[in-house]
Amino acid sequence: IEHVIESIEQQLANGSVEEAQRELGVAHRLYGESDVLDELGARIEARHRELRSEEIDQLIKNARKKDRPHDEAIADLEAALAIDPHCEEAHRSLVEARAAEERSRDEARMRECETLLATIDELIAEGNPARALEVLDTMVRDIGDFRLARNLRRTLEQLL
């Protein structure tokens, strides 16, 4: 049994919790129940929790890196929650990452909108309201309707 204990301790030191659990199962079948094996079982479980916690912490740390793309950060946080669905820090970070992703998408839409509105202004200045209306329709279809677009549509329809 001493050899089994040493082997299991080595597996735990190496972070091989599954192998340690397998060896403990074999030891239980060979030697039956014992306080020593029960203690090893408790140590295996504690090491398993420790390794899971370390993995979750690393995933959260990776997700919080400033240059990390939003989709990768969200994937890391979802992986952390797959390990521990009750991790409040991962939940909070996931909400923050999703909000940052949404802000980034909104900013990109606004930049696209500003570019298209500048194009519409140029078309109006060139005396081409029909083409300006086509660009506006495309913008609304791609980005969504908003008050400025509705007002601009009325003005362009009056010019036609």
mmCIF file of N, CA, C and O in Angstrom, residues 55-80 89-90 93-94 96-98 100:
data_model
loop_
_atom_site.group_PDB
_atom_site.id
_atom_site.type_symbol
_atom_site.label_atom_id
_atom_site.label_comp_id
_atom_site.label_asym_id
_atom_site.label_seq_id
_atom_site.Cartn_x
_atom_site.Cartn_y
_atom_site.Cartn_z
ATOM 1 N N GLU A 55 -7.148 26.880 -13.306
ATOM 2 C CA GLU A 55 -7.541 26.956 -14.719
ATOM 3 C C GLU A 55 -8.538 28.088 -14.947
ATOM 4 O O GLU A 55 -8.417 28.861 -15.905
ATOM 5 N N ILE A 56 -9.505 28.208 -14.058
ATOM 6 C CA ILE A 56 -10.494 29.286 -14.161
ATOM 7 C C ILE A 56 -9.802 30.641 -14.041
ATOM 8 O O ILE A 56 -10.065 31.557 -14.822
ATOM 9 N N ASP A 57 -8.925 30.773 -13.053
ATOM 10 C CA ASP A 57 -8.196 32.037 -12.863
ATOM 11 C C ASP A 57 -7.400 32.404 -14.107
ATOM 12 O O ASP A 57 -7.373 33.568 -14.516
ATOM 13 N N GLN A 58 -6.747 31.415 -14.725
ATOM 14 C CA GLN A 58 -5.960 31.682 -15.930
ATOM 15 C C GLN A 58 -6.853 32.095 -17.098
ATOM 16 O O GLN A 58 -6.519 33.010 -17.854
ATOM 17 N N LEU A 59 -7.990 31.440 -17.244
ATOM 18 C CA LEU A 59 -8.922 31.810 -18.312
ATOM 19 C C LEU A 59 -9.424 33.240 -18.123
ATOM 20 O O LEU A 59 -9.502 34.011 -19.089
ATOM 21 N N ILE A 60 -9.752 33.603 -16.887
ATOM 22 C CA ILE A 60 -10.227 34.962 -16.615
ATOM 23 C C ILE A 60 -9.106 35.962 -16.866
ATOM 24 O O ILE A 60 -9.329 37.015 -17.476
ATOM 25 N N LYS A 61 -7.909 35.635 -16.434
ATOM 26 C CA LYS A 61 -6.757 36.518 -16.653
ATOM 27 C C LYS A 61 -6.521 36.721 -18.151
ATOM 28 O O LYS A 61 -6.309 37.849 -18.610
ATOM 29 N N ASN A 62 -6.559 35.646 -18.924
ATOM 30 C CA ASN A 62 -6.381 35.755 -20.373
ATOM 31 C C ASN A 62 -7.472 36.611 -21.005
ATOM 32 O O ASN A 62 -7.209 37.415 -21.899
ATOM 33 N N ALA A 63 -8.703 36.431 -20.541
ATOM 34 C CA ALA A 63 -9.833 37.178 -21.108
ATOM 35 C C ALA A 63 -9.699 38.673 -20.846
ATOM 36 O O ALA A 63 -10.157 39.483 -21.647
ATOM 37 N N ARG A 64 -9.062 39.042 -19.750
ATOM 38 C CA ARG A 64 -8.963 40.451 -19.373
ATOM 39 C C ARG A 64 -7.787 41.179 -20.012
ATOM 40 O O ARG A 64 -7.638 42.386 -19.783
ATOM 41 N N LYS A 65 -6.998 40.493 -20.802
ATOM 42 C CA LYS A 65 -5.884 41.167 -21.470
ATOM 43 C C LYS A 65 -6.435 42.243 -22.391
ATOM 44 O O LYS A 65 -7.396 42.032 -23.122
ATOM 45 N N LYS A 66 -5.817 43.410 -22.360
ATOM 46 C CA LYS A 66 -6.322 44.580 -23.096
ATOM 47 C C LYS A 66 -6.404 44.347 -24.600
ATOM 48 O O LYS A 66 -7.338 44.783 -25.251
ATOM 49 N N ASP A 67 -5.428 43.654 -25.167
ATOM 50 C CA ASP A 67 -5.391 43.486 -26.620
ATOM 51 C C ASP A 67 -6.134 42.238 -27.089
ATOM 52 O O ASP A 67 -6.098 41.886 -28.255
ATOM 53 N N ARG A 68 -6.814 41.602 -26.198
ATOM 54 C CA ARG A 68 -7.519 40.359 -26.514
ATOM 55 C C ARG A 68 -8.783 40.656 -27.317
ATOM 56 O O ARG A 68 -9.608 41.481 -26.906
ATOM 57 N N PRO A 69 -8.974 40.024 -28.475
ATOM 58 C CA PRO A 69 -10.223 40.221 -29.229
ATOM 59 C C PRO A 69 -11.429 39.800 -28.382
ATOM 60 O O PRO A 69 -11.353 38.849 -27.598
ATOM 61 N N HIS A 70 -12.522 40.520 -28.559
ATOM 62 C CA HIS A 70 -13.712 40.275 -27.745
ATOM 63 C C HIS A 70 -14.199 38.834 -27.845
ATOM 64 O O HIS A 70 -14.556 38.223 -26.836
ATOM 65 N N ASP A 71 -14.227 38.278 -29.058
ATOM 66 C CA ASP A 71 -14.750 36.922 -29.208
ATOM 67 C C ASP A 71 -13.882 35.899 -28.481
ATOM 68 O O ASP A 71 -14.396 34.940 -27.895
ATOM 69 N N GLU A 72 -12.565 36.106 -28.463
ATOM 70 C CA GLU A 72 -11.683 35.186 -27.746
ATOM 71 C C GLU A 72 -11.856 35.337 -26.235
ATOM 72 O O GLU A 72 -11.842 34.343 -25.495
ATOM 73 N N ALA A 73 -11.998 36.572 -25.770
ATOM 74 C CA ALA A 73 -12.214 36.807 -24.337
ATOM 75 C C ALA A 73 -13.516 36.147 -23.897
ATOM 76 O O ALA A 73 -13.573 35.484 -22.846
ATOM 77 N N ILE A 74 -14.552 36.310 -24.687
ATOM 78 C CA ILE A 74 -15.844 35.708 -24.354
ATOM 79 C C ILE A 74 -15.735 34.187 -24.344
ATOM 80 O O ILE A 74 -16.274 33.523 -23.447
ATOM 81 N N ALA A 75 -15.012 33.619 -25.307
ATOM 82 C CA ALA A 75 -14.823 32.159 -25.341
ATOM 83 C C ALA A 75 -14.094 31.675 -24.088
ATOM 84 O O ALA A 75 -14.461 30.642 -23.505
ATOM 85 N N ASP A 76 -13.067 32.417 -23.645
ATOM 86 C CA ASP A 76 -12.347 32.038 -22.421
ATOM 87 C C ASP A 76 -13.267 32.083 -21.207
ATOM 88 O O ASP A 76 -13.246 31.178 -20.361
ATOM 89 N N LEU A 77 -14.079 33.116 -21.120
ATOM 90 C CA LEU A 77 -14.978 33.252 -19.973
ATOM 91 C C LEU A 77 -16.074 32.188 -19.995
ATOM 92 O O LEU A 77 -16.460 31.659 -18.948
ATOM 93 N N GLU A 78 -16.549 31.854 -21.170
ATOM 94 C CA GLU A 78 -17.537 30.775 -21.268
ATOM 95 C C GLU A 78 -16.907 29.442 -20.882
ATOM 96 O O GLU A 78 -17.556 28.600 -20.252
ATOM 97 N N ALA A 79 -15.626 29.248 -21.236
ATOM 98 C CA ALA A 79 -14.914 28.028 -20.832
ATOM 99 C C ALA A 79 -14.758 27.982 -19.315
ATOM 100 O O ALA A 79 -14.919 26.920 -18.696
ATOM 101 N N ALA A 80 -14.463 29.122 -18.709
ATOM 102 C CA ALA A 80 -14.350 29.187 -17.251
ATOM 103 C C ALA A 80 -15.686 28.824 -16.604
ATOM 104 O O ALA A 80 -15.724 28.083 -15.611
ATOM 105 N N GLU A 89 -16.991 35.836 -10.556
ATOM 106 C CA GLU A 89 -16.017 36.665 -11.266
ATOM 107 C C GLU A 89 -16.091 36.417 -12.775
ATOM 108 O O GLU A 89 -16.038 37.353 -13.573
ATOM 109 N N ALA A 90 -16.238 35.160 -13.167
ATOM 110 C CA ALA A 90 -16.362 34.836 -14.589
ATOM 111 C C ALA A 90 -17.671 35.393 -15.155
ATOM 112 O O ALA A 90 -17.693 35.919 -16.274
ATOM 113 N N SER A 93 -17.234 39.180 -15.468
ATOM 114 C CA SER A 93 -16.320 39.484 -16.579
ATOM 115 C C SER A 93 -16.966 39.207 -17.929
ATOM 116 O O SER A 93 -16.731 39.941 -18.894
ATOM 117 N N LEU A 94 -17.789 38.167 -18.000
ATOM 118 C CA LEU A 94 -18.480 37.847 -19.252
ATOM 119 C C LEU A 94 -19.468 38.950 -19.616
ATOM 120 O O LEU A 94 -19.549 39.364 -20.779
ATOM 121 N N GLU A 96 -19.204 42.076 -18.762
ATOM 122 C CA GLU A 96 -18.376 43.207 -19.180
ATOM 123 C C GLU A 96 -17.834 43.000 -20.592
ATOM 124 O O GLU A 96 -17.829 43.927 -21.410
ATOM 125 N N ALA A 97 -17.386 41.790 -20.902
ATOM 126 C CA ALA A 97 -16.823 41.504 -22.227
ATOM 127 C C ALA A 97 -17.903 41.619 -23.309
ATOM 128 O O ALA A 97 -17.646 42.159 -24.396
ATOM 129 N N ARG A 98 -19.079 41.126 -23.017
ATOM 130 C CA ARG A 98 -20.176 41.225 -23.997
ATOM 131 C C ARG A 98 -20.583 42.679 -24.207
ATOM 132 O O ARG A 98 -20.883 43.091 -25.328
ATOM 133 N N ALA A 100 -18.579 45.276 -23.860
ATOM 134 C CA ALA A 100 -17.491 45.882 -24.630
ATOM 135 C C ALA A 100 -17.596 45.497 -26.101
ATOM 136 O O ALA A 100 -17.363 46.323 -26.983
#
